[in-house]
Every structure is written in C-alpha cells, then in structure tokens.
Amino acid sequence: KEQQAALMKNLSLNSSQLKQIKKVMASHGMKLHKSYKQLMWKENGKFITITNAEVFKSSGNIYSIIGTPIVRELNKKKEEAEEKINEIDEANEVIEEVEIKEEDILTVIEQSGKTREEAIEALKKNKG
C-alpha cells in the first residue's frame, strides 16, 4: 500500500497540468467522448480502477483516459470475490449514461465559475 501511495503521489496532476494535457490532446484532434464516475477492468492479475474518468477519442478510434488510477494486485480468491461484488453492484445499481459535450462543459464553466469537475457533475445531474 505504501508503494501504491507513493506511485499515486507521483501520478497525481494538479488542475493546471490537467488543462495542459487536455489542450495537447485537443491539438491532436482528440475530443471528450464520455465522462464516467468509475472505469474498471482486470489485466495481467491486476484490478485497475480509474475514478472521475474522462475518455477522449480521436477520429481514428484511438481512446485516451484521464482520471485517478488505482491498481490492485489480484490473486485467484480475490479475483473471484471481486467478480461476485461486481455482479452484485451491477444488479443493484443502474447507471444512466449521459453524453456530455465539450462545449456544454465550457459554457457551464464560463457562466458559473465552477471547476471542470463541478461542471461535469452538474451536467450529469441535470442529464446534460
């Protein structure tokens, strides 16, 4: 856990750095595709979670994810337990996807003075 905390500290970006990354992505033709509260997947014995995820997409169907990563090692028993938990969560929770346009986010930011995350959350809450 200490190693993960140290890694997370090194991976953490401030809002200025996030803006720079998003600007570079936009300059390469990548646009905000969707925002998610959480993205999760398993890969090579690891359970990867990205919270407050923003998925960008290029015209060539290349995707890039910005968010807060959490990486956990899995063993077989943990993996089976995670699968059961995910099945229960999926059965109990219906997540409604709301497509949010970049221009809507910028409009809310300009008009309200809120942060990008607050603007996205408000748009999600009001279904776009």
CSV table of N, CA, C and O in Angstrom, one decimal:
chain,number,residue,atom,x,y,z
A,1,LYS,N,0.8,-1.2,0.0
A,1,LYS,CA,0.0,0.0,0.0
A,1,LYS,C,0.9,1.3,0.0
A,1,LYS,O,0.5,2.3,-0.6
A,2,GLU,N,2.0,1.2,0.7
A,2,GLU,CA,2.9,2.3,0.7
A,2,GLU,C,3.4,2.6,-0.7
A,2,GLU,O,3.5,3.8,-1.1
A,3,GLN,N,3.8,1.6,-1.4
A,3,GLN,CA,4.3,1.7,-2.8
A,3,GLN,C,3.2,2.4,-3.7
A,3,GLN,O,3.5,3.2,-4.5
A,4,GLN,N,2.0,1.9,-3.5
A,4,GLN,CA,0.9,2.4,-4.3
A,4,GLN,C,0.6,3.9,-4.0
A,4,GLN,O,0.4,4.7,-4.8
A,5,ALA,N,0.7,4.3,-2.7
A,5,ALA,CA,0.5,5.6,-2.3
A,5,ALA,C,1.6,6.5,-2.9
A,5,ALA,O,1.4,7.6,-3.4
A,6,ALA,N,2.9,6.0,-2.9
A,6,ALA,CA,4.0,6.8,-3.5
A,6,ALA,C,3.8,6.9,-5.0
A,6,ALA,O,4.0,8.0,-5.5
A,7,LEU,N,3.3,5.8,-5.6
A,7,LEU,CA,3.1,5.9,-7.1
A,7,LEU,C,2.0,6.9,-7.4
A,7,LEU,O,2.1,7.7,-8.3
A,8,MET,N,0.9,6.8,-6.6
A,8,MET,CA,-0.2,7.7,-6.8
A,8,MET,C,0.2,9.2,-6.6
A,8,MET,O,-0.2,10.0,-7.4
A,9,LYS,N,1.0,9.4,-5.7
A,9,LYS,CA,1.5,10.8,-5.5
A,9,LYS,C,2.3,11.3,-6.7
A,9,LYS,O,2.1,12.4,-7.1
A,10,ASN,N,3.1,10.4,-7.3
A,10,ASN,CA,3.8,10.8,-8.5
A,10,ASN,C,2.9,10.9,-9.7
A,10,ASN,O,3.2,11.7,-10.6
A,11,LEU,N,1.8,10.2,-9.7
A,11,LEU,CA,0.9,10.2,-10.8
A,11,LEU,C,-0.1,11.4,-10.7
A,11,LEU,O,-0.8,11.7,-11.7
A,12,SER,N,-0.3,11.9,-9.6
A,12,SER,CA,-1.3,13.0,-9.3
A,12,SER,C,-0.9,14.2,-10.1
A,12,SER,O,0.2,14.7,-10.2
A,13,LEU,N,-1.9,14.8,-10.8
A,13,LEU,CA,-1.8,16.0,-11.5
A,13,LEU,C,-2.6,17.1,-10.9
A,13,LEU,O,-3.7,16.9,-10.5
A,14,ASN,N,-2.1,18.3,-10.9
A,14,ASN,CA,-2.9,19.5,-10.5
A,14,ASN,C,-3.7,19.9,-11.6
A,14,ASN,O,-3.6,19.5,-12.8
A,15,SER,N,-4.6,20.9,-11.4
A,15,SER,CA,-5.6,21.3,-12.4
A,15,SER,C,-4.9,22.0,-13.6
A,15,SER,O,-5.3,21.8,-14.7
A,16,SER,N,-3.8,22.6,-13.3
A,16,SER,CA,-3.0,23.3,-14.4
A,16,SER,C,-2.4,22.2,-15.4
A,16,SER,O,-2.5,22.4,-16.6
A,17,GLN,N,-1.9,21.2,-14.8
A,17,GLN,CA,-1.3,20.1,-15.6
A,17,GLN,C,-2.4,19.4,-16.4
A,17,GLN,O,-2.2,19.1,-17.5
A,18,LEU,N,-3.6,19.2,-15.8
A,18,LEU,CA,-4.7,18.6,-16.5
A,18,LEU,C,-5.1,19.4,-17.7
A,18,LEU,O,-5.4,18.9,-18.8
A,19,LYS,N,-5.2,20.7,-17.5
A,19,LYS,CA,-5.6,21.6,-18.6
A,19,LYS,C,-4.6,21.5,-19.7
A,19,LYS,O,-4.9,21.5,-20.9
A,20,GLN,N,-3.3,21.5,-19.4
A,20,GLN,CA,-2.2,21.4,-20.4
A,20,GLN,C,-2.4,20.1,-21.2
A,20,GLN,O,-2.3,20.0,-22.4
A,21,ILE,N,-2.6,19.0,-20.5
A,21,ILE,CA,-2.8,17.7,-21.1
A,21,ILE,C,-4.0,17.7,-22.1
A,21,ILE,O,-3.9,17.2,-23.2
A,22,LYS,N,-5.1,18.2,-21.6
A,22,LYS,CA,-6.3,18.3,-22.4
A,22,LYS,C,-6.1,19.2,-23.6
A,22,LYS,O,-6.6,18.9,-24.7
A,23,LYS,N,-5.3,20.3,-23.4
A,23,LYS,CA,-5.0,21.2,-24.6
A,23,LYS,C,-4.2,20.4,-25.6
A,23,LYS,O,-4.5,20.6,-26.8
A,24,VAL,N,-3.2,19.7,-25.2
A,24,VAL,CA,-2.4,18.9,-26.1
A,24,VAL,C,-3.2,17.9,-26.8
A,24,VAL,O,-3.1,17.7,-28.0
A,25,MET,N,-4.1,17.2,-26.1
A,25,MET,CA,-5.0,16.2,-26.7
A,25,MET,C,-5.9,16.8,-27.7
A,25,MET,O,-6.1,16.3,-28.8
A,26,ALA,N,-6.4,18.0,-27.4
A,26,ALA,CA,-7.3,18.7,-28.4
A,26,ALA,C,-6.5,19.1,-29.6
A,26,ALA,O,-7.0,19.0,-30.7
A,27,SER,N,-5.2,19.5,-29.4
A,27,SER,CA,-4.4,19.9,-30.6
A,27,SER,C,-4.1,18.7,-31.5
A,27,SER,O,-3.8,18.9,-32.6
A,28,HIS,N,-4.2,17.5,-31.0
A,28,HIS,CA,-4.0,16.3,-31.7
A,28,HIS,C,-5.4,15.7,-32.2
A,28,HIS,O,-5.4,14.5,-32.6
A,29,GLY,N,-6.4,16.5,-32.2
A,29,GLY,CA,-7.7,16.1,-32.7
A,29,GLY,C,-8.5,15.2,-31.8
A,29,GLY,O,-9.5,14.6,-32.2
A,30,MET,N,-8.1,15.1,-30.5
A,30,MET,CA,-8.9,14.3,-29.6
A,30,MET,C,-10.0,15.1,-28.9
A,30,MET,O,-9.7,16.2,-28.5
A,31,LYS,N,-11.2,14.6,-28.8
A,31,LYS,CA,-12.3,15.3,-28.2
A,31,LYS,C,-12.9,14.4,-27.1
A,31,LYS,O,-12.8,13.2,-27.1
A,32,LEU,N,-13.5,15.1,-26.1
A,32,LEU,CA,-14.1,14.4,-25.0
A,32,LEU,C,-15.2,13.5,-25.5
A,32,LEU,O,-16.1,14.0,-26.2
A,33,HIS,N,-15.1,12.3,-25.2
A,33,HIS,CA,-16.1,11.3,-25.7
A,33,HIS,C,-17.2,11.1,-24.7
A,33,HIS,O,-18.4,11.2,-24.9
A,34,LYS,N,-16.8,10.7,-23.5
A,34,LYS,CA,-17.7,10.5,-22.4
A,34,LYS,C,-17.0,10.7,-21.0
A,34,LYS,O,-15.7,10.5,-21.0
A,35,SER,N,-17.7,10.9,-20.0
A,35,SER,CA,-17.2,11.0,-18.6
A,35,SER,C,-17.8,9.9,-17.8
A,35,SER,O,-19.0,9.6,-18.0
A,36,TYR,N,-17.1,9.3,-16.9
A,36,TYR,CA,-17.5,8.3,-16.1
A,36,TYR,C,-17.1,8.5,-14.6
A,36,TYR,O,-16.0,9.0,-14.4
A,37,LYS,N,-17.9,8.1,-13.7
A,37,LYS,CA,-17.6,8.2,-12.3
A,37,LYS,C,-16.4,7.2,-12.0
A,37,LYS,O,-15.5,7.4,-11.3
A,38,GLN,N,-16.5,6.0,-12.7
A,38,GLN,CA,-15.5,4.9,-12.5
A,38,GLN,C,-15.4,4.0,-13.7
A,38,GLN,O,-16.4,3.7,-14.3
A,39,LEU,N,-14.2,3.7,-14.1
A,39,LEU,CA,-14.0,2.7,-15.1
A,39,LEU,C,-13.2,1.6,-14.4
A,39,LEU,O,-12.2,1.9,-13.7
A,40,MET,N,-13.5,0.3,-14.7
A,40,MET,CA,-12.8,-0.8,-14.0
A,40,MET,C,-12.5,-1.9,-15.0
A,40,MET,O,-13.3,-2.1,-15.9
A,41,TRP,N,-11.4,-2.5,-14.9
A,41,TRP,CA,-11.0,-3.7,-15.7
A,41,TRP,C,-9.9,-4.5,-15.1
A,41,TRP,O,-9.2,-4.0,-14.2
A,42,LYS,N,-9.8,-5.7,-15.5
A,42,LYS,CA,-8.8,-6.6,-15.0
A,42,LYS,C,-7.8,-6.8,-16.1
A,42,LYS,O,-8.1,-7.0,-17.3
A,43,GLU,N,-6.5,-6.9,-15.7
A,43,GLU,CA,-5.4,-7.1,-16.7
A,43,GLU,C,-4.2,-7.6,-16.0
A,43,GLU,O,-3.7,-7.1,-15.0
A,44,ASN,N,-3.7,-8.8,-16.5
A,44,ASN,CA,-2.5,-9.4,-16.0
A,44,ASN,C,-2.5,-9.5,-14.5
A,44,ASN,O,-1.5,-9.2,-13.8
A,45,GLY,N,-3.6,-10.1,-13.9
A,45,GLY,CA,-3.6,-10.3,-12.5
A,45,GLY,C,-3.8,-9.0,-11.7
A,45,GLY,O,-3.5,-9.0,-10.5
A,46,LYS,N,-4.2,-7.9,-12.3
A,46,LYS,CA,-4.3,-6.6,-11.6
A,46,LYS,C,-5.8,-6.1,-11.8
A,46,LYS,O,-6.3,-6.3,-12.9
A,47,PHE,N,-6.3,-5.5,-10.8
A,47,PHE,CA,-7.6,-4.9,-10.9
A,47,PHE,C,-7.4,-3.4,-11.0
A,47,PHE,O,-6.8,-2.8,-10.1
A,48,ILE,N,-7.8,-2.8,-12.1
A,48,ILE,CA,-7.5,-1.4,-12.4
A,48,ILE,C,-8.8,-0.6,-12.3
A,48,ILE,O,-9.8,-0.9,-13.0
A,49,THR,N,-8.8,0.5,-11.5
A,49,THR,CA,-9.9,1.4,-11.4
A,49,THR,C,-9.5,2.8,-11.7
A,49,THR,O,-8.4,3.2,-11.2
A,50,ILE,N,-10.2,3.5,-12.6
A,50,ILE,CA,-9.9,4.9,-12.9
A,50,ILE,C,-11.2,5.6,-12.4
A,50,ILE,O,-12.3,5.4,-12.9
A,51,THR,N,-11.0,6.5,-11.4
A,51,THR,CA,-12.1,7.3,-10.9
A,51,THR,C,-12.2,8.7,-11.6
A,51,THR,O,-11.1,9.2,-12.0
A,52,ASN,N,-13.3,9.3,-11.6
A,52,ASN,CA,-13.5,10.6,-12.3
A,52,ASN,C,-12.9,10.5,-13.7
A,52,ASN,O,-12.1,11.4,-14.0
A,53,ALA,N,-13.2,9.5,-14.4
A,53,ALA,CA,-12.6,9.3,-15.7
A,53,ALA,C,-13.2,10.1,-16.8
A,53,ALA,O,-14.4,10.2,-16.9
A,54,GLU,N,-12.4,10.7,-17.6
A,54,GLU,CA,-12.8,11.4,-18.8
A,54,GLU,C,-12.1,10.7,-20.0
A,54,GLU,O,-10.9,10.5,-20.1
A,55,VAL,N,-13.0,10.2,-20.9
A,55,VAL,CA,-12.5,9.4,-22.1
A,55,VAL,C,-12.5,10.3,-23.3
A,55,VAL,O,-13.5,10.9,-23.7
A,56,PHE,N,-11.3,10.4,-23.9
A,56,PHE,CA,-11.1,11.2,-25.1
A,56,PHE,C,-11.0,10.3,-26.3
A,56,PHE,O,-10.4,9.2,-26.2
A,57,LYS,N,-11.5,10.7,-27.5
A,57,LYS,CA,-11.4,9.9,-28.7
A,57,LYS,C,-10.9,10.7,-29.8
A,57,LYS,O,-11.3,11.8,-30.0
A,58,SER,N,-10.1,10.0,-30.6
A,58,SER,CA,-9.6,10.7,-31.9
A,58,SER,C,-10.5,10.2,-33.0
A,58,SER,O,-11.2,9.2,-32.9
A,59,SER,N,-10.3,10.8,-34.2
A,59,SER,CA,-11.1,10.4,-35.3
A,59,SER,C,-10.7,9.0,-35.8
A,59,SER,O,-11.5,8.3,-36.5
A,60,GLY,N,-9.5,8.5,-35.4
A,60,GLY,CA,-9.1,7.2,-35.8
A,60,GLY,C,-9.4,6.2,-34.8
A,60,GLY,O,-8.8,5.1,-34.7
A,61,ASN,N,-10.4,6.4,-33.9
A,61,ASN,CA,-10.8,5.5,-32.9
A,61,ASN,C,-9.7,5.1,-31.9
A,61,ASN,O,-9.6,4.0,-31.5
A,62,ILE,N,-8.9,6.1,-31.6
A,62,ILE,CA,-7.9,5.9,-30.5
A,62,ILE,C,-8.5,6.6,-29.3
A,62,ILE,O,-8.9,7.8,-29.3
A,63,TYR,N,-8.5,5.9,-28.2
A,63,TYR,CA,-9.0,6.4,-26.9
A,63,TYR,C,-7.9,6.7,-25.9
A,63,TYR,O,-6.9,6.0,-25.9
A,64,SER,N,-8.2,7.7,-25.1
A,64,SER,CA,-7.2,8.1,-24.0
A,64,SER,C,-8.1,8.4,-22.8
A,64,SER,O,-9.1,9.0,-22.9
A,65,ILE,N,-7.6,7.9,-21.6
A,65,ILE,CA,-8.4,8.1,-20.4
A,65,ILE,C,-7.6,9.0,-19.4
A,65,ILE,O,-6.4,8.8,-19.2
A,66,ILE,N,-8.3,10.0,-18.9
A,66,ILE,CA,-7.7,10.8,-17.8
A,66,ILE,C,-8.5,10.6,-16.6
A,66,ILE,O,-9.7,10.6,-16.6
A,67,GLY,N,-7.9,10.4,-15.5
A,67,GLY,CA,-8.6,10.2,-14.2
A,67,GLY,C,-7.6,9.8,-13.1
A,67,GLY,O,-6.4,9.8,-13.3
A,68,THR,N,-8.1,9.4,-12.0
A,68,THR,CA,-7.3,8.9,-10.9
A,68,THR,C,-7.2,7.4,-10.9
A,68,THR,O,-8.2,6.7,-10.7
A,69,PRO,N,-6.0,6.9,-11.1
A,69,PRO,CA,-5.9,5.4,-11.2
A,69,PRO,C,-5.7,4.8,-9.8
A,69,PRO,O,-5.0,5.3,-8.9
A,70,ILE,N,-6.2,3.6,-9.7
A,70,ILE,CA,-6.0,2.7,-8.5
A,70,ILE,C,-5.7,1.3,-9.1
A,70,ILE,O,-6.5,0.8,-9.8
A,71,VAL,N,-4.5,0.8,-8.8
A,71,VAL,CA,-4.1,-0.5,-9.3
A,71,VAL,C,-4.0,-1.5,-8.1
A,71,VAL,O,-3.3,-1.1,-7.1
A,72,ARG,N,-4.7,-2.6,-8.1
A,72,ARG,CA,-4.6,-3.6,-7.1
A,72,ARG,C,-4.2,-4.9,-7.6
A,72,ARG,O,-4.7,-5.3,-8.7
A,73,GLU,N,-3.3,-5.6,-6.9
A,73,GLU,CA,-2.9,-7.0,-7.3
A,73,GLU,C,-4.0,-7.9,-6.9
A,73,GLU,O,-4.7,-7.7,-5.9
A,74,LEU,N,-4.3,-8.9,-7.8
A,74,LEU,CA,-5.3,-9.9,-7.5
A,74,LEU,C,-4.7,-11.3,-7.4
A,74,LEU,O,-3.8,-11.6,-8.1
A,75,ASN,N,-5.2,-12.0,-6.5
A,75,ASN,CA,-5.0,-13.5,-6.5
A,75,ASN,C,-6.3,-14.1,-6.9
A,75,ASN,O,-7.3,-13.5,-7.0
A,76,LYS,N,-6.3,-15.4,-7.1
A,76,LYS,CA,-7.5,-16.1,-7.6
A,76,LYS,C,-8.7,-15.9,-6.6
A,76,LYS,O,-9.8,-15.5,-7.1
A,77,LYS,N,-8.5,-16.0,-5.3
A,77,LYS,CA,-9.6,-15.8,-4.4
A,77,LYS,C,-10.1,-14.4,-4.4
A,77,LYS,O,-11.3,-14.1,-4.4
A,78,LYS,N,-9.2,-13.4,-4.4
A,78,LYS,CA,-9.6,-12.0,-4.5
A,78,LYS,C,-10.3,-11.7,-5.8
A,78,LYS,O,-11.3,-11.0,-5.8
A,79,GLU,N,-9.8,-12.3,-6.9
A,79,GLU,CA,-10.4,-12.1,-8.2
A,79,GLU,C,-11.9,-12.6,-8.2
A,79,GLU,O,-12.8,-11.9,-8.7
A,80,GLU,N,-12.1,-13.8,-7.7
A,80,GLU,CA,-13.4,-14.4,-7.6
A,80,GLU,C,-14.3,-13.5,-6.7
A,80,GLU,O,-15.5,-13.3,-7.1
A,81,ALA,N,-13.8,-13.0,-5.6
A,81,ALA,CA,-14.6,-12.2,-4.7
A,81,ALA,C,-14.9,-10.8,-5.4
A,81,ALA,O,-16.1,-10.4,-5.3
A,82,GLU,N,-14.0,-10.3,-6.2
A,82,GLU,CA,-14.2,-9.0,-6.9
A,82,GLU,C,-15.3,-9.2,-8.0
A,82,GLU,O,-16.2,-8.4,-8.1
A,83,GLU,N,-15.3,-10.4,-8.6
A,83,GLU,CA,-16.3,-10.7,-9.7
A,83,GLU,C,-17.7,-10.7,-9.0
A,83,GLU,O,-18.6,-10.2,-9.6
A,84,LYS,N,-17.8,-11.4,-7.9
A,84,LYS,CA,-19.1,-11.5,-7.2
A,84,LYS,C,-19.6,-10.1,-6.8
A,84,LYS,O,-20.7,-9.8,-6.9
A,85,ILE,N,-18.7,-9.3,-6.2
A,85,ILE,CA,-19.0,-8.0,-5.8
A,85,ILE,C,-19.5,-7.2,-7.0
A,85,ILE,O,-20.5,-6.5,-6.9
A,86,ASN,N,-18.8,-7.3,-8.1
A,86,ASN,CA,-19.2,-6.5,-9.3
A,86,ASN,C,-20.5,-7.0,-9.8
A,86,ASN,O,-21.3,-6.2,-10.2
A,87,GLU,N,-20.8,-8.3,-9.8
A,87,GLU,CA,-22.1,-8.8,-10.2
A,87,GLU,C,-23.2,-8.2,-9.3
A,87,GLU,O,-24.3,-7.8,-9.8
A,88,ILE,N,-23.0,-8.2,-8.0
A,88,ILE,CA,-24.0,-7.7,-7.1
A,88,ILE,C,-24.2,-6.2,-7.3
A,88,ILE,O,-25.3,-5.7,-7.4
A,89,ASP,N,-23.1,-5.4,-7.5
A,89,ASP,CA,-23.2,-4.0,-7.7
A,89,ASP,C,-23.9,-3.7,-9.0
A,89,ASP,O,-24.8,-2.8,-9.1
A,90,GLU,N,-23.6,-4.5,-10.1
A,90,GLU,CA,-24.3,-4.3,-11.3
A,90,GLU,C,-25.8,-4.6,-11.2
A,90,GLU,O,-26.6,-3.9,-11.8
A,91,ALA,N,-26.1,-5.6,-10.4
A,91,ALA,CA,-27.5,-5.9,-10.2
A,91,ALA,C,-28.3,-4.9,-9.4
A,91,ALA,O,-29.5,-4.6,-9.7
A,92,ASN,N,-27.6,-4.3,-8.5
A,92,ASN,CA,-28.2,-3.3,-7.6
A,92,ASN,C,-28.2,-1.9,-8.1
A,92,ASN,O,-28.9,-1.0,-7.6
A,93,GLU,N,-27.3,-1.6,-9.1
A,93,GLU,CA,-27.1,-0.2,-9.5
A,93,GLU,C,-27.4,-0.1,-11.0
A,93,GLU,O,-26.8,-0.8,-11.8
A,94,VAL,N,-28.2,0.9,-11.3
A,94,VAL,CA,-28.4,1.2,-12.7
A,94,VAL,C,-27.7,2.5,-13.0
A,94,VAL,O,-28.1,3.5,-12.4
A,95,ILE,N,-26.7,2.5,-13.9
A,95,ILE,CA,-26.0,3.7,-14.2
A,95,ILE,C,-26.5,4.3,-15.5
A,95,ILE,O,-26.5,3.6,-16.5
A,96,GLU,N,-27.0,5.5,-15.4
A,96,GLU,CA,-27.5,6.1,-16.7
A,96,GLU,C,-26.4,6.9,-17.3
A,96,GLU,O,-25.8,7.8,-16.7
A,97,GLU,N,-26.1,6.6,-18.5
A,97,GLU,CA,-25.1,7.3,-19.2
A,97,GLU,C,-25.6,8.6,-19.8
A,97,GLU,O,-26.7,8.6,-20.4
A,98,VAL,N,-24.9,9.6,-19.6
A,98,VAL,CA,-25.3,10.9,-20.2
A,98,VAL,C,-24.2,11.4,-21.0
A,98,VAL,O,-23.0,11.5,-20.6
A,99,GLU,N,-24.5,11.7,-22.3
A,99,GLU,CA,-23.4,12.2,-23.2
A,99,GLU,C,-23.3,13.7,-22.9
A,99,GLU,O,-24.3,14.4,-23.0
A,100,ILE,N,-22.1,14.1,-22.6
A,100,ILE,CA,-21.8,15.5,-22.3
A,100,ILE,C,-20.9,16.0,-23.3
A,100,ILE,O,-19.8,15.5,-23.6
A,101,LYS,N,-21.3,17.1,-24.0
A,101,LYS,CA,-20.5,17.7,-25.0
A,101,LYS,C,-19.5,18.7,-24.4
A,101,LYS,O,-19.8,19.4,-23.4
A,102,GLU,N,-18.3,18.8,-25.0
A,102,GLU,CA,-17.3,19.7,-24.5
A,102,GLU,C,-17.7,21.1,-24.4
A,102,GLU,O,-17.5,21.9,-23.5
A,103,GLU,N,-18.5,21.6,-25.4
A,103,GLU,CA,-19.0,22.9,-25.5
A,103,GLU,C,-19.9,23.2,-24.3
A,103,GLU,O,-20.0,24.3,-23.8
A,104,ASP,N,-20.7,22.2,-23.9
A,104,ASP,CA,-21.6,22.4,-22.8
A,104,ASP,C,-20.8,22.6,-21.5
A,104,ASP,O,-21.1,23.4,-20.6
A,105,ILE,N,-19.7,21.8,-21.3
A,105,ILE,CA,-18.9,21.9,-20.2
A,105,ILE,C,-18.3,23.3,-20.1
A,105,ILE,O,-18.3,23.9,-19.0
A,106,LEU,N,-17.7,23.7,-21.2
A,106,LEU,CA,-17.1,25.1,-21.2
A,106,LEU,C,-18.1,26.2,-20.9
A,106,LEU,O,-17.8,27.1,-20.2
A,107,THR,N,-19.4,26.0,-21.4
A,107,THR,CA,-20.4,27.0,-21.2
A,107,THR,C,-20.7,27.1,-19.7
A,107,THR,O,-20.8,28.2,-19.1
A,108,VAL,N,-20.9,25.9,-19.0
A,108,VAL,CA,-21.2,25.9,-17.6
A,108,VAL,C,-20.0,26.5,-16.8
A,108,VAL,O,-20.2,27.3,-15.9
A,109,ILE,N,-18.8,26.2,-17.2
A,109,ILE,CA,-17.6,26.8,-16.5
A,109,ILE,C,-17.6,28.3,-16.6
A,109,ILE,O,-17.4,29.0,-15.6
A,110,GLU,N,-17.8,28.8,-17.8
A,110,GLU,CA,-17.8,30.2,-18.1
A,110,GLU,C,-18.9,30.9,-17.3
A,110,GLU,O,-18.7,32.0,-16.7
A,111,GLN,N,-20.1,30.4,-17.3
A,111,GLN,CA,-21.3,31.0,-16.7
A,111,GLN,C,-21.3,30.9,-15.2
A,111,GLN,O,-21.8,31.8,-14.5
A,112,SER,N,-20.7,29.8,-14.7
A,112,SER,CA,-20.8,29.6,-13.2
A,112,SER,C,-19.6,29.9,-12.5
A,112,SER,O,-19.6,30.0,-11.3
A,113,GLY,N,-18.4,29.8,-13.2
A,113,GLY,CA,-17.1,30.0,-12.5
A,113,GLY,C,-16.7,28.7,-11.7
A,113,GLY,O,-15.8,28.7,-10.9
A,114,LYS,N,-17.4,27.6,-12.0
A,114,LYS,CA,-17.1,26.3,-11.3
A,114,LYS,C,-15.9,25.6,-12.0
A,114,LYS,O,-15.6,26.0,-13.1
A,115,THR,N,-15.4,24.6,-11.3
A,115,THR,CA,-14.3,23.9,-11.9
A,115,THR,C,-14.9,22.9,-13.0
A,115,THR,O,-16.1,22.7,-13.0
A,116,ARG,N,-14.0,22.4,-13.7
A,116,ARG,CA,-14.4,21.4,-14.8
A,116,ARG,C,-15.2,20.3,-14.2
A,116,ARG,O,-16.2,19.8,-14.7
A,117,GLU,N,-14.7,19.7,-13.1
A,117,GLU,CA,-15.3,18.5,-12.5
A,117,GLU,C,-16.7,18.9,-12.0
A,117,GLU,O,-17.6,18.1,-12.1
A,118,GLU,N,-16.8,20.1,-11.4
A,118,GLU,CA,-18.1,20.5,-10.9
A,118,GLU,C,-19.1,20.7,-12.0
A,118,GLU,O,-20.3,20.4,-11.9
A,119,ALA,N,-18.6,21.3,-13.1
A,119,ALA,CA,-19.5,21.5,-14.3
A,119,ALA,C,-19.9,20.2,-14.9
A,119,ALA,O,-21.1,20.0,-15.2
A,120,ILE,N,-19.0,19.2,-15.0
A,120,ILE,CA,-19.4,17.9,-15.5
A,120,ILE,C,-20.5,17.2,-14.6
A,120,ILE,O,-21.4,16.7,-15.0
A,121,GLU,N,-20.2,17.3,-13.2
A,121,GLU,CA,-21.1,16.7,-12.3
A,121,GLU,C,-22.5,17.4,-12.4
A,121,GLU,O,-23.5,16.7,-12.4
A,122,ALA,N,-22.6,18.7,-12.6
A,122,ALA,CA,-23.8,19.4,-12.7
A,122,ALA,C,-24.6,19.0,-14.0
A,122,ALA,O,-25.8,18.8,-14.0
A,123,LEU,N,-23.8,18.8,-15.1
A,123,LEU,CA,-24.4,18.4,-16.3
A,123,LEU,C,-24.9,17.0,-16.2
A,123,LEU,O,-26.0,16.7,-16.7
A,124,LYS,N,-24.2,16.1,-15.5
A,124,LYS,CA,-24.7,14.7,-15.3
A,124,LYS,C,-25.9,14.7,-14.5
A,124,LYS,O,-26.9,14.0,-14.8
A,125,LYS,N,-25.9,15.5,-13.4
A,125,LYS,CA,-27.1,15.5,-12.5
A,125,LYS,C,-28.3,16.0,-13.2
A,125,LYS,O,-29.4,15.6,-13.0
A,126,ASN,N,-28.1,17.0,-14.2
A,126,ASN,CA,-29.3,17.5,-14.9
A,126,ASN,C,-29.4,16.9,-16.3
A,126,ASN,O,-30.2,17.4,-17.1
A,127,LYS,N,-28.8,15.7,-16.5
A,127,LYS,CA,-28.9,15.0,-17.7
A,127,LYS,C,-28.5,15.8,-18.9
A,127,LYS,O,-29.2,15.8,-19.9
A,128,GLY,N,-27.4,16.5,-18.8
A,128,GLY,CA,-26.9,17.2,-20.0
A,128,GLY,C,-27.4,18.6,-20.0
A,128,GLY,O,-27.2,19.4,-20.8
